[in-house]
Short mmCIF file of C-alpha atoms and ligand atoms in Angstrom, two decimals:
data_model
loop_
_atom_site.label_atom_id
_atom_site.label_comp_id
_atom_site.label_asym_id
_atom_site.label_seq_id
_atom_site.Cartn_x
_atom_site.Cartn_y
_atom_site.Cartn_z
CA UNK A 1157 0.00 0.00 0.00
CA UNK A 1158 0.91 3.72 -0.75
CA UNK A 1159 0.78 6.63 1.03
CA UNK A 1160 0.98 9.87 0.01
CA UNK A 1161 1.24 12.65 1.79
CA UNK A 1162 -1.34 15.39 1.62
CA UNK A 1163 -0.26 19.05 1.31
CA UNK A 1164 -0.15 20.31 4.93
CA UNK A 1165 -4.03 22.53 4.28
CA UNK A 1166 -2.85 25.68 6.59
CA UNK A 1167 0.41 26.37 4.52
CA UNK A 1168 0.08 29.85 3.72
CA UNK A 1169 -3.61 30.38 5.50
CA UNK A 1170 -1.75 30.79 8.90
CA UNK A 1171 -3.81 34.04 10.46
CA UNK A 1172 -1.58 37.27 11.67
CA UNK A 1173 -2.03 36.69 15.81
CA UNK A 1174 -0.25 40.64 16.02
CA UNK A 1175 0.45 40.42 19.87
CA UNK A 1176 2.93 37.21 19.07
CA UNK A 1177 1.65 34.74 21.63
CA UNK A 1178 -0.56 33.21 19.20
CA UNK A 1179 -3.80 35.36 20.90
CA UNK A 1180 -5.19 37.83 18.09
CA UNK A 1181 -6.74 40.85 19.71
CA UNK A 1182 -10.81 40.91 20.69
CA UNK A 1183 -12.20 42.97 18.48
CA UNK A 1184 -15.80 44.21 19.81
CA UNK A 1185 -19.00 44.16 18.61
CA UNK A 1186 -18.82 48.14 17.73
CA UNK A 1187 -18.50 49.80 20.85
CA UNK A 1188 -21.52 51.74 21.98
CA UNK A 1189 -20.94 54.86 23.04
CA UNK A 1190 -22.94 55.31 27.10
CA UNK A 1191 -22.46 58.85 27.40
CA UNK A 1192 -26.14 59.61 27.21
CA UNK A 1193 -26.75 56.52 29.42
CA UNK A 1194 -24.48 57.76 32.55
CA UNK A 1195 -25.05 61.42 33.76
CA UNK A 1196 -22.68 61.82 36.26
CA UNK A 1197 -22.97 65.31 36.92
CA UNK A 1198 -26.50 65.57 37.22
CA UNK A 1199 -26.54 62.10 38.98
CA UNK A 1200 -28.54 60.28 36.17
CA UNK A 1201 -28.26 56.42 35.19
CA UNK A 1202 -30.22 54.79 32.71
CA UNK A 1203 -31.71 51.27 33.22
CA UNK A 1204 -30.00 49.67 30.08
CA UNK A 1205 -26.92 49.79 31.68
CA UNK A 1206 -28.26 46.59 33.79
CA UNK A 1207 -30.47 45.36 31.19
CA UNK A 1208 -28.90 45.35 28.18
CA UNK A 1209 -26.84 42.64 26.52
CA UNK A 1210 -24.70 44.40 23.83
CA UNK A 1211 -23.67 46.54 26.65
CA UNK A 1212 -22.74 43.70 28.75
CA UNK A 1213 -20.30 42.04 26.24
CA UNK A 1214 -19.10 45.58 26.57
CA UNK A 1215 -18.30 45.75 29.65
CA UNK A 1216 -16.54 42.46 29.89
CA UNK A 1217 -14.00 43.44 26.82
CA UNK A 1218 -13.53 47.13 28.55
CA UNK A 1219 -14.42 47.17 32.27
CA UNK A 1220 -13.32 43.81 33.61
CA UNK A 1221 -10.90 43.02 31.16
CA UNK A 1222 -9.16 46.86 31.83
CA UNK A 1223 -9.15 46.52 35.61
CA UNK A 1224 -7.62 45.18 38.28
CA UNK A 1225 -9.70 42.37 40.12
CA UNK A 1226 -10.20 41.00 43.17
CA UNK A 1227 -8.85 37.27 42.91
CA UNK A 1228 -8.66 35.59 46.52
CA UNK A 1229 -7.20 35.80 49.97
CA UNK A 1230 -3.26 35.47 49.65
CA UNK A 1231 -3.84 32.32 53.02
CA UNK A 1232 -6.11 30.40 50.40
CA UNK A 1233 -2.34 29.64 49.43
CA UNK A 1234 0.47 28.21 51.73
CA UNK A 1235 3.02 26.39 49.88
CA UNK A 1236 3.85 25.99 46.13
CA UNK A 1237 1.29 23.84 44.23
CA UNK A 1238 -1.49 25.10 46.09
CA UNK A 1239 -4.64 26.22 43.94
CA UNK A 1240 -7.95 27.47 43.74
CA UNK A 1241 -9.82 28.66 40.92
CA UNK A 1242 -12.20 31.91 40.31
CA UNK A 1243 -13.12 33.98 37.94
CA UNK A 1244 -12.24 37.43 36.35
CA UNK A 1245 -15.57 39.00 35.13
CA UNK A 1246 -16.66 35.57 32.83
CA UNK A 1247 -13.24 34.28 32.07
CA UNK A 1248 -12.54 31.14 34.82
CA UNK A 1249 -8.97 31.99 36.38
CA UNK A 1250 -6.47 29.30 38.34
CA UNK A 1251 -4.93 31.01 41.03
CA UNK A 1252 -1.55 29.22 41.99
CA UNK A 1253 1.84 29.24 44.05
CA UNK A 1254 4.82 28.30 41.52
CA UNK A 1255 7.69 26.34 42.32
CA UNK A 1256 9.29 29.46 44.06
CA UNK A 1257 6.49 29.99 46.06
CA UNK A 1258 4.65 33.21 43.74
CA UNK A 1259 1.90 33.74 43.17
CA UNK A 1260 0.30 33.68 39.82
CA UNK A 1261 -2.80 33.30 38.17
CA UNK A 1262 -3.88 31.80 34.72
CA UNK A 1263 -7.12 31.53 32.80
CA UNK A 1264 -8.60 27.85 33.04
CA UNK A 1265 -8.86 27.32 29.70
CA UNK A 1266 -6.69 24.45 27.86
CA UNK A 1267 -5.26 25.93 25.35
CA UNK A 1268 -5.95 22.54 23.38
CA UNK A 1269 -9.82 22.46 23.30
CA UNK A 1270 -10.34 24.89 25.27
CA UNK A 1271 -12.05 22.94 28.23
CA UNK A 1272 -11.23 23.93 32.11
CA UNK A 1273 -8.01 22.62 33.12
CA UNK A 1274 -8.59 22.51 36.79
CA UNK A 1275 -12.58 21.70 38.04
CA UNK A 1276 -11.93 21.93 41.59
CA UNK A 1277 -12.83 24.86 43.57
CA UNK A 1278 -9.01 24.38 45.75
CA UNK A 1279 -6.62 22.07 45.68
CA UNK A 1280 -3.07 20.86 45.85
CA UNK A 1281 -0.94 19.47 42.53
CA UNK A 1282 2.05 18.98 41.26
CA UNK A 1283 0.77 19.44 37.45
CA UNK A 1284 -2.29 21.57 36.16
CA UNK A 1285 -3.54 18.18 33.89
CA UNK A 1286 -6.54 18.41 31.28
CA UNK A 1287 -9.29 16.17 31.59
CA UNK A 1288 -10.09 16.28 28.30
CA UNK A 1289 -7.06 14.57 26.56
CA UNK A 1290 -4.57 14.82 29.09
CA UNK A 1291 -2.31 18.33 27.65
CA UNK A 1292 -0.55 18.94 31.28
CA UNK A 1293 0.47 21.96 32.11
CA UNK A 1294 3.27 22.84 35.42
CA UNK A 1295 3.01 25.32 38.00
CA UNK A 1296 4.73 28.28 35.93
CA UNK A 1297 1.87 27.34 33.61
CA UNK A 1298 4.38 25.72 30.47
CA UNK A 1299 3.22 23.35 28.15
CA UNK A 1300 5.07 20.15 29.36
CA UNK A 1301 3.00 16.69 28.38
CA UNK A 1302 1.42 16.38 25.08
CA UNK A 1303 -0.15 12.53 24.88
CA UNK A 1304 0.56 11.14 21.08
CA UNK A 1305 2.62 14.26 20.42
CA UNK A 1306 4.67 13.19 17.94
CA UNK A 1307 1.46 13.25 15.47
CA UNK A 1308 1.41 16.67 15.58
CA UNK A 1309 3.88 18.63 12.46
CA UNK A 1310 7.32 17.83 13.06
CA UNK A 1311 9.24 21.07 12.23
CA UNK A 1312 6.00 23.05 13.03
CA UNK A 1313 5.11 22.04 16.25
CA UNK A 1314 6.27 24.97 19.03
CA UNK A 1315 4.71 23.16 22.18
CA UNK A 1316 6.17 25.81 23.98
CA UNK A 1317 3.56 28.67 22.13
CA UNK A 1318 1.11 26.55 23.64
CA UNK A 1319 1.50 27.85 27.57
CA UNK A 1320 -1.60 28.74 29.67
CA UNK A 1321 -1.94 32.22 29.25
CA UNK A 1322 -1.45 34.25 32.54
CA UNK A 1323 -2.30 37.50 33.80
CA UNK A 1324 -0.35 40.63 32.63
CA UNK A 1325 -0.17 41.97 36.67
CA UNK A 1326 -0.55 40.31 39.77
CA UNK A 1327 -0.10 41.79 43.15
CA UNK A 1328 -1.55 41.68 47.01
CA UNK A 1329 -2.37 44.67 49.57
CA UNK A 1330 -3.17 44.07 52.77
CA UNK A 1331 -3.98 39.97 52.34
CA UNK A 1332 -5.64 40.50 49.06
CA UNK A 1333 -5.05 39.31 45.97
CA UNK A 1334 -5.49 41.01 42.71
CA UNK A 1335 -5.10 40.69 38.94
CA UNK A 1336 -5.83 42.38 35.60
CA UNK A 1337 -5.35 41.36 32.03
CA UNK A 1338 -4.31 44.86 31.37
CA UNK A 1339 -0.65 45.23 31.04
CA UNK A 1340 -1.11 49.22 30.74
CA UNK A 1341 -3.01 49.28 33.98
CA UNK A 1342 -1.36 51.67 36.87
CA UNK A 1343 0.18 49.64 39.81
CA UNK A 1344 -2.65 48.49 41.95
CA UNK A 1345 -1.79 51.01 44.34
CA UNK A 1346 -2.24 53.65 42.26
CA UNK A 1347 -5.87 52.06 41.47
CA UNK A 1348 -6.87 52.25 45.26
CA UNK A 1349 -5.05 55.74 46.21
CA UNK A 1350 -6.75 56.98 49.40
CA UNK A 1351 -8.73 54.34 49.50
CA UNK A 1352 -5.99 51.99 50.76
CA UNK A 1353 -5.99 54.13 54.23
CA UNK A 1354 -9.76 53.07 54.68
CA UNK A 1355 -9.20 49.36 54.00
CA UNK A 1356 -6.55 49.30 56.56
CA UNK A 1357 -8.93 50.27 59.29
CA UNK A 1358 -10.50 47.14 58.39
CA UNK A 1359 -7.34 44.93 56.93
CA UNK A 1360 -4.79 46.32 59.30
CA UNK A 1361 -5.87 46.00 62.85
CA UNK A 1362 -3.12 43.28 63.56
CA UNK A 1363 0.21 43.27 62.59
CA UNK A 1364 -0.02 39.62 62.35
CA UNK A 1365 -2.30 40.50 59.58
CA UNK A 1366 -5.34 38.62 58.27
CA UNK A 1367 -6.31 35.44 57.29
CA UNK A 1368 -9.89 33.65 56.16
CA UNK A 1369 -11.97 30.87 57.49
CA UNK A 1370 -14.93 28.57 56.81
CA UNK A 1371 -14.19 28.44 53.12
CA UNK A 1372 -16.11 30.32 50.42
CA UNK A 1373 -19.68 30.47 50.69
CA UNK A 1374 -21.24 31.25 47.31
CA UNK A 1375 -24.39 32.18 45.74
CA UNK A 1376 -26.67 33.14 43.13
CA UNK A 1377 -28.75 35.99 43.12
CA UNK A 1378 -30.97 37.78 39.94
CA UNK A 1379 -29.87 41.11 39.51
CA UNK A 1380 -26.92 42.99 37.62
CA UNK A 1381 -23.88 42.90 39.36
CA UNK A 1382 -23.34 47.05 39.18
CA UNK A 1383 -26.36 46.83 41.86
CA UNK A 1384 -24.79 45.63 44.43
CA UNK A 1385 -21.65 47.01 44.10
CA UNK A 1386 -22.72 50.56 43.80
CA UNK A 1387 -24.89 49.86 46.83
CA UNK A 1388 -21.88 48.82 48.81
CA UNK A 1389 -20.03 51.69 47.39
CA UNK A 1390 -22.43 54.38 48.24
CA UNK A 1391 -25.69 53.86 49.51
CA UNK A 1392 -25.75 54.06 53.94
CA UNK A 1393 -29.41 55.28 53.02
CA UNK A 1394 -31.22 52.19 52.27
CA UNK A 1395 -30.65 50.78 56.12
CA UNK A 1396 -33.01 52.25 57.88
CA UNK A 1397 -35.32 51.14 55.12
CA UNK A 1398 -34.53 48.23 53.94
CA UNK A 1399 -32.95 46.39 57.43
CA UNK A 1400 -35.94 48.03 59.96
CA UNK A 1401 -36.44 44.84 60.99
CA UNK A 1402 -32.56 43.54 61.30
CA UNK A 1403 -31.61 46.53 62.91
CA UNK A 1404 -34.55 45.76 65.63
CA UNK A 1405 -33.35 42.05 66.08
CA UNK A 1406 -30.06 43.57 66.84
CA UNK A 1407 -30.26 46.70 68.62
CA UNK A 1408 -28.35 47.17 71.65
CA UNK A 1409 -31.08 48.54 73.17
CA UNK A 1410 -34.28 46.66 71.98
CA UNK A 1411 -35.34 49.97 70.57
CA UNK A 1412 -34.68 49.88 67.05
CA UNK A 1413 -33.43 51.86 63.87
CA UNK A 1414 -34.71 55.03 65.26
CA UNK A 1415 -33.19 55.12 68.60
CA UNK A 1416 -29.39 53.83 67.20
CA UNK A 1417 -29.08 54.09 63.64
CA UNK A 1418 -31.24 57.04 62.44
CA UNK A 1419 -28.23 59.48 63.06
CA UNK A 1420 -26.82 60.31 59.83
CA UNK A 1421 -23.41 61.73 61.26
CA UNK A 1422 -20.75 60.16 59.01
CA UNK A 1423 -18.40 60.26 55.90
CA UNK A 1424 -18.29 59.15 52.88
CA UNK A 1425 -15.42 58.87 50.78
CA UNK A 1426 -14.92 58.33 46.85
CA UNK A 1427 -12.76 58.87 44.38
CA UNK A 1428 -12.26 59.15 40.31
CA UNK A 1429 -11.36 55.49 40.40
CA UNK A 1430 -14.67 53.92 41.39
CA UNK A 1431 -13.75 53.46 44.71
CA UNK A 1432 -16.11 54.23 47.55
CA UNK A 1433 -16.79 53.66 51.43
CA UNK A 1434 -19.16 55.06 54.08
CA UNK A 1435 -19.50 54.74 57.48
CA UNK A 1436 -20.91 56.69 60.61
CA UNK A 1437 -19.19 58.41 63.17
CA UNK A 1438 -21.77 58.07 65.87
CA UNK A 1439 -20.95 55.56 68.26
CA UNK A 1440 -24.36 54.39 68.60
CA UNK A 1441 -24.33 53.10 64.84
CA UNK A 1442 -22.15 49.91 65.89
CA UNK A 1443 -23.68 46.52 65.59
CA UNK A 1444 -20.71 44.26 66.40
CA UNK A 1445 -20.27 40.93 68.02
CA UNK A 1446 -20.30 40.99 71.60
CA UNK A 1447 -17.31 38.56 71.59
CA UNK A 1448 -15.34 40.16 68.87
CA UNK A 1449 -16.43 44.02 70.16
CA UNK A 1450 -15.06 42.78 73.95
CA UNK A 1451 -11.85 40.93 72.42
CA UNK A 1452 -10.61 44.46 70.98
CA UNK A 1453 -8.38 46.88 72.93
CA UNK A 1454 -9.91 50.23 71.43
CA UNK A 1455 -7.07 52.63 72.81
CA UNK A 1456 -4.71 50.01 71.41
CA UNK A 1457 -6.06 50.66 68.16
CA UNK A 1458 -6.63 54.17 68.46
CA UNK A 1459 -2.72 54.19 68.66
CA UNK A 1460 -2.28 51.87 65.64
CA UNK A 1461 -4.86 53.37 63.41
CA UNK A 1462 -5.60 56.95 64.45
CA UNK A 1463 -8.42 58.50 66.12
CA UNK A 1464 -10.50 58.98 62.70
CA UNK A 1465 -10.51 55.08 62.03
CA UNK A 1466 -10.82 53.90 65.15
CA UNK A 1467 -14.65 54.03 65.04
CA UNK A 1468 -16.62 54.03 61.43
CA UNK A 1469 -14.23 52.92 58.80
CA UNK A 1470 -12.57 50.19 60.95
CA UNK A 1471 -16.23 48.45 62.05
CA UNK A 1472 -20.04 49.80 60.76
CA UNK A 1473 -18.58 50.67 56.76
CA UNK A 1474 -19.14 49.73 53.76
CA UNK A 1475 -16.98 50.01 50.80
CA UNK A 1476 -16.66 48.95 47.37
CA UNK A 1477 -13.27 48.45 45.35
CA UNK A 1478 -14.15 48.83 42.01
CA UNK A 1479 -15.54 47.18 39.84
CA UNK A 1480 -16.76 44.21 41.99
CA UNK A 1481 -15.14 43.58 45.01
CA UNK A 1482 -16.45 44.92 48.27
CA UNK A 1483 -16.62 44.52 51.66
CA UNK A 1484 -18.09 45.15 55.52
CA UNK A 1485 -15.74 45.14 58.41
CA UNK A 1486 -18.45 44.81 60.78
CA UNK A 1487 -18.46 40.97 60.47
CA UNK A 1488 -15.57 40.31 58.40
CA UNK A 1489 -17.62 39.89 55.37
CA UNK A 1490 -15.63 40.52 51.82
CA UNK A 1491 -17.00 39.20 48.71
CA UNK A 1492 -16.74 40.07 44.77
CA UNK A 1493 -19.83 40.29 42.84
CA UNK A 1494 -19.09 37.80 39.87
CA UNK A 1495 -21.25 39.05 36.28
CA UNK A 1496 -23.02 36.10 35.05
CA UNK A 1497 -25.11 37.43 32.24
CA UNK A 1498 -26.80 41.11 32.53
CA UNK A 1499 -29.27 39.86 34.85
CA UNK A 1500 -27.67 37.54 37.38
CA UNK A 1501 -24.81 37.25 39.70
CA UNK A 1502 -22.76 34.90 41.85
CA UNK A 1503 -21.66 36.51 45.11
CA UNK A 1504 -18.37 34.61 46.59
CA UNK A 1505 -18.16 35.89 50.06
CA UNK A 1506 -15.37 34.96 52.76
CA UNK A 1507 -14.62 36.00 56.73
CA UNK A 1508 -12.16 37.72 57.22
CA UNK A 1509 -10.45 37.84 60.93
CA UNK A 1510 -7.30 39.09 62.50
CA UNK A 1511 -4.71 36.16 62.75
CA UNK A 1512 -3.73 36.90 66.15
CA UNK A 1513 -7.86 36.01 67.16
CA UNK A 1514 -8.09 33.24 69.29
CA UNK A 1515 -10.48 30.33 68.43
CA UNK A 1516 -13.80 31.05 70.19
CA UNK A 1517 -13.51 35.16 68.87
CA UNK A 1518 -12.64 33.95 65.21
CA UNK A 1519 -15.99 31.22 65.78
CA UNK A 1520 -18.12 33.83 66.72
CA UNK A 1521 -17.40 36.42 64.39
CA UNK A 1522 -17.68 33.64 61.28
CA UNK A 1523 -21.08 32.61 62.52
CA UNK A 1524 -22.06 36.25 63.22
CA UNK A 1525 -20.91 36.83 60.00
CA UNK A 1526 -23.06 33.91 58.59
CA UNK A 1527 -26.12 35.03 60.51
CA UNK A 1528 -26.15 38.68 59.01
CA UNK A 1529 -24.88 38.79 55.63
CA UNK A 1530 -24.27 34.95 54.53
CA UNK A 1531 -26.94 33.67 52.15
CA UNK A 1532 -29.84 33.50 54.03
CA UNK A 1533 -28.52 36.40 56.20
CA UNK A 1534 -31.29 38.84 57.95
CA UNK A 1535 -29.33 41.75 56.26
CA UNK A 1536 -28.44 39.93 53.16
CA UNK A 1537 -31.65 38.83 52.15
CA UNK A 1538 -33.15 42.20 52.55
CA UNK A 1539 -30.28 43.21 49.92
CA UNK A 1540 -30.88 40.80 47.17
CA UNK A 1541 -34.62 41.21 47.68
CA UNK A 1542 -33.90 44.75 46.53
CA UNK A 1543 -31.68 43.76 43.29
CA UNK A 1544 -33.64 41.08 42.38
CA UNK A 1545 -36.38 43.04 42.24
CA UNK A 1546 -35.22 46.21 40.82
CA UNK A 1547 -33.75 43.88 37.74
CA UNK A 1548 -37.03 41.92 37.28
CA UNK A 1549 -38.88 45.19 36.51
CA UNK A 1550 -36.35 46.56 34.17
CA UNK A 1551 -37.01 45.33 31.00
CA UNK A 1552 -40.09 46.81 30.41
CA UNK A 1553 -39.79 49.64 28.14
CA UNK A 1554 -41.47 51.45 30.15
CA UNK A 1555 -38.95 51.54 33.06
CA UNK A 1556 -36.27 50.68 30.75
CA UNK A 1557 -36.45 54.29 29.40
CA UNK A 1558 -36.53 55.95 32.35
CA UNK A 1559 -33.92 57.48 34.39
CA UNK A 1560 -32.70 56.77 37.76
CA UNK A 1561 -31.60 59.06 40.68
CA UNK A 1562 -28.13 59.55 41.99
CA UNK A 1563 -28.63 63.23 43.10
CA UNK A 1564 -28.54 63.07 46.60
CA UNK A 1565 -25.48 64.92 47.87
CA UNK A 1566 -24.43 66.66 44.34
CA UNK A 1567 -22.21 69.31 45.22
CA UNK A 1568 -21.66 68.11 48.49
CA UNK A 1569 -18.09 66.76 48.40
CA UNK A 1570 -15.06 68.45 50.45
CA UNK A 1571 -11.52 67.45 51.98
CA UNK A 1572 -12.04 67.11 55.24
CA UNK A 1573 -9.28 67.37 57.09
CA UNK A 1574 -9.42 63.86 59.49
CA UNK A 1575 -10.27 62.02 56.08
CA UNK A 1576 -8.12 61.41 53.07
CA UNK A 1577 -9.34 62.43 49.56
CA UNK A 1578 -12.57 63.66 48.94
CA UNK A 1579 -15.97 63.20 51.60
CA UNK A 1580 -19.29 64.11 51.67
CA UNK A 1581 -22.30 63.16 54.06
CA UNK A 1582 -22.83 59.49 55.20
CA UNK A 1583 -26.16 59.96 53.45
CA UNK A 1584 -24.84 60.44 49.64
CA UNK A 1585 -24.94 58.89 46.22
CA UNK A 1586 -21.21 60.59 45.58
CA UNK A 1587 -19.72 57.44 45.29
CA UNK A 1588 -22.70 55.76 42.88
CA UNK A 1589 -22.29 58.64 40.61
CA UNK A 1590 -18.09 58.21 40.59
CA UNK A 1591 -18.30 54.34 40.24
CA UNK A 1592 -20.97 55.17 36.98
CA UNK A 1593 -18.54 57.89 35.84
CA UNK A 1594 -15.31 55.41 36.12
CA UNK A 1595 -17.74 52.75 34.73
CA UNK A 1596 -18.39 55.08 31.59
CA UNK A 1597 -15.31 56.38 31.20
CA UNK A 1598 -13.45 52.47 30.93
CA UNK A 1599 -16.99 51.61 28.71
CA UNK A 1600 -16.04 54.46 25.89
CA UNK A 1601 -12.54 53.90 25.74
CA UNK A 1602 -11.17 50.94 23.30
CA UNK A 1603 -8.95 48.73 26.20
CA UNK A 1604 -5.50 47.97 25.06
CA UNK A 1605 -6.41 44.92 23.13
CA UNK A 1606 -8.62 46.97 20.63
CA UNK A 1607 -5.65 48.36 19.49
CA UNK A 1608 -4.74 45.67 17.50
CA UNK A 1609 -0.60 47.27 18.35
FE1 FES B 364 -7.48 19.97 27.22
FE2 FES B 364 -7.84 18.61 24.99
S1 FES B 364 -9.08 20.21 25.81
S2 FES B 364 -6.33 18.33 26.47
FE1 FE B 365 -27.92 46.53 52.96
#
């Protein structure tokens, strides 16, 4: 029998992949151009924004793909080979300690078939190895097993162009890990500014640091993801509201949302970035753990952390990095609002504790944690009630077309002098109309991978 060899078919048909690592740039669906959809200055938002699906393709080529995000807690990693996997806006990411013991993180995508490399939520390995037909990948995230390789081209074959493709920047603050696809983006410091100083009220209360327990819990709720993080960004207002009947559960003296949390002394802080916390200055506004509230030596802190964080930023706040990550030091709660479609979200959330917290404080601050704002949370499901709700509704065209309000507190914001950057009253949409402007701004500018350099 003879055989002849066939003319190899892509000879000559090879495409142009400009960037050299065999990844041709994204080019969008046109981009469409928000500005009449985000009114920052007059504190107008229009409903599309969480509705719309053009727009969210959009925002996952320009707004999570251009920003640094929130990827883990540096603990969920202890010695090299340890894993867990997340995602960055839609894209699945492994995050990973390398032989050296670095931290790095690379989509989960086989760059044979494209199938998830890793299924597990966390794990420990030796080798990042494909289900599918077994391409096996090591820690620094290089090509190094190929099953029946030697039917692929001889001559042709570059096994090394065929690495899992990692992050352009990686880095941690305070614990926190966080990545972005965006080689041009500014140092992650740069991204948080100011804000870092209010995170370490929270993040910095040890100098042993931080670390997490009781795992991830993780959930699905209806609603866009900008809702909730805007809301944890900017909005102190709803509480009252929203949590009457938490607040009543949990008042220190049985009396309720009027007698303890109607005060609206307090600050709020935002910035150009996105970035946005408030919290009250009026002592009577703190719902703590017993435990955790009696384990803390105030003046002790006072020294560490100032006078102006030793009350509101460090325990009743609530802040949002942006885009999606965002936390309340109150119970320890972070989390990071996952996109999953225009109308849905997955909310990872953790508890975070001081490391030098004995047992029975770290216990009771997890299941306080769990009790307010885990799933089924009495402050948490008043939340998603709210999202879920607002989302349903917004695809009429009726309420599609109109506006929403973000005026409160226009004109408002001032440096104060106890406060870095820029505050206004606790009772403000100042940071909901900077998170939409920095959400606009990233949404009408072609990312780096546009370019097509
Ligand atoms: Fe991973 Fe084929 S898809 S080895
Ligand atoms: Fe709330």
């Amino acid at each position: 029998m003879t055989i002849t060899k066939l003319p190899s078919t892509h000879e000559g048909q090879r495409p142009e992949y400009p960037s050299g690592d065999l990844c041709r740039p994204a080019e969008l669906i046109p981009g469409v151009d928000v500005s009449g959809m985000v009114d920052a200055d007059n504190g107008l938002v229009d409903r599309a924004i969480f509705t719309d699906h053009r727009l969210y393709q959009q925002e996952q080529a320009r707004v999570f793909a251009a920003s640094w995000l929130f990827l883990g807690h540096a603990d969920q990693l202890a010695k090299p080979g340890d894993f867990f996997t997340t995602f960055m806006g839609e894209d699945p990411v492994i995050v990973a300690k390398d032989k050296s013991g670095r931290i790095r993180a690379y989509l989960n995508s086989c760059r044979h078939r494209g199938a998830r490399v890793l299924r597990a939520d966390y794990g420990a390995t030796r080798a990042f190895t494909c289900t599918y037909h077994g391409w096996s990948y090591d820690l620094e995230g290089t090509l190094t097993s190929v099953p029946n390789e030697d039917g692929y081209p001889q001559g042709e074959w570059d096994r090394a162009q065929w690495g899992l493709l990692e992050v352009a920047q990686l880095d941690t603050v305070l614990g926190l890990i966080f990545a972005t696809w965006n080689p041009e983006a500014p140092p992650l410091l740069d991204q948080l500014g100011d804000m870092k100083w209010y995170m370490e009220a929270f993040l910095d209360r040890d100098s042993e640091g931080t670390t997490v327990v009781g795992g991830i819990t993780k959930w699905v709720l209806k609603g866009n993801w900008k809702l909730a993080a805007e809301q944890f960004g900017t909005d102190w207002y709803h509480v009252n509201m929203s949590h009457a009947s938490a607040l009543m559960v949990l008042s220190p003296t049985g009396k309720g949302p009027k007698a303890e949390i109607a005060d609206t002394r307090g600050r709020q802080y935002s910035d150009e970035r996105g970035n946005g916390t408030g919290f009250p200055t009026h002592p009577k506004s703190r719902f703590d753990a017993q435990p955790v509230h009696e384990y803390y030596d105030y003046a002790a802190l006072r020294k560490r952390l100032g006078d102006a964080r030793a009350e509101g930023p460090m325990t009743t706040a609530h802040a949002t990095v942006f885009p999606n990550f965002s936390y309340l030091p109150v119970n320890g709660s972070i989390r990071v609002w996952h996109p999953k479609g225009p109308d849905a979200m997955e909310v990872w959330a953790w508890t975070v504790l001081d490391r030098s917290m004995p047992e029975e404080v770290r216990n009771a601050q997890r299941l306080y944690n769990l009790r307010t704002f885990g799933p089924s949370g009495i402050f948490e499901q008043d939340d998603g009630e709210n999202w879920s709700e607002i989302q349903a509704i917004s695809h009429g065209w009726r309420t599609n077309t109109l506006p929403l309000n973000y005026q409160m507190g226009i004109g408002s914001e001032r440096h104060d002098s106890d406060y870095p950057g820029s505050t206004s009253g606790l009772y403000s949409d100042s940071a909901g109309r900077r998170f939409y402007r920095r959400w606009a701004e990233l949404m009408n500018t072609p990312a780096w991978h546009e370019r097509g350099e």
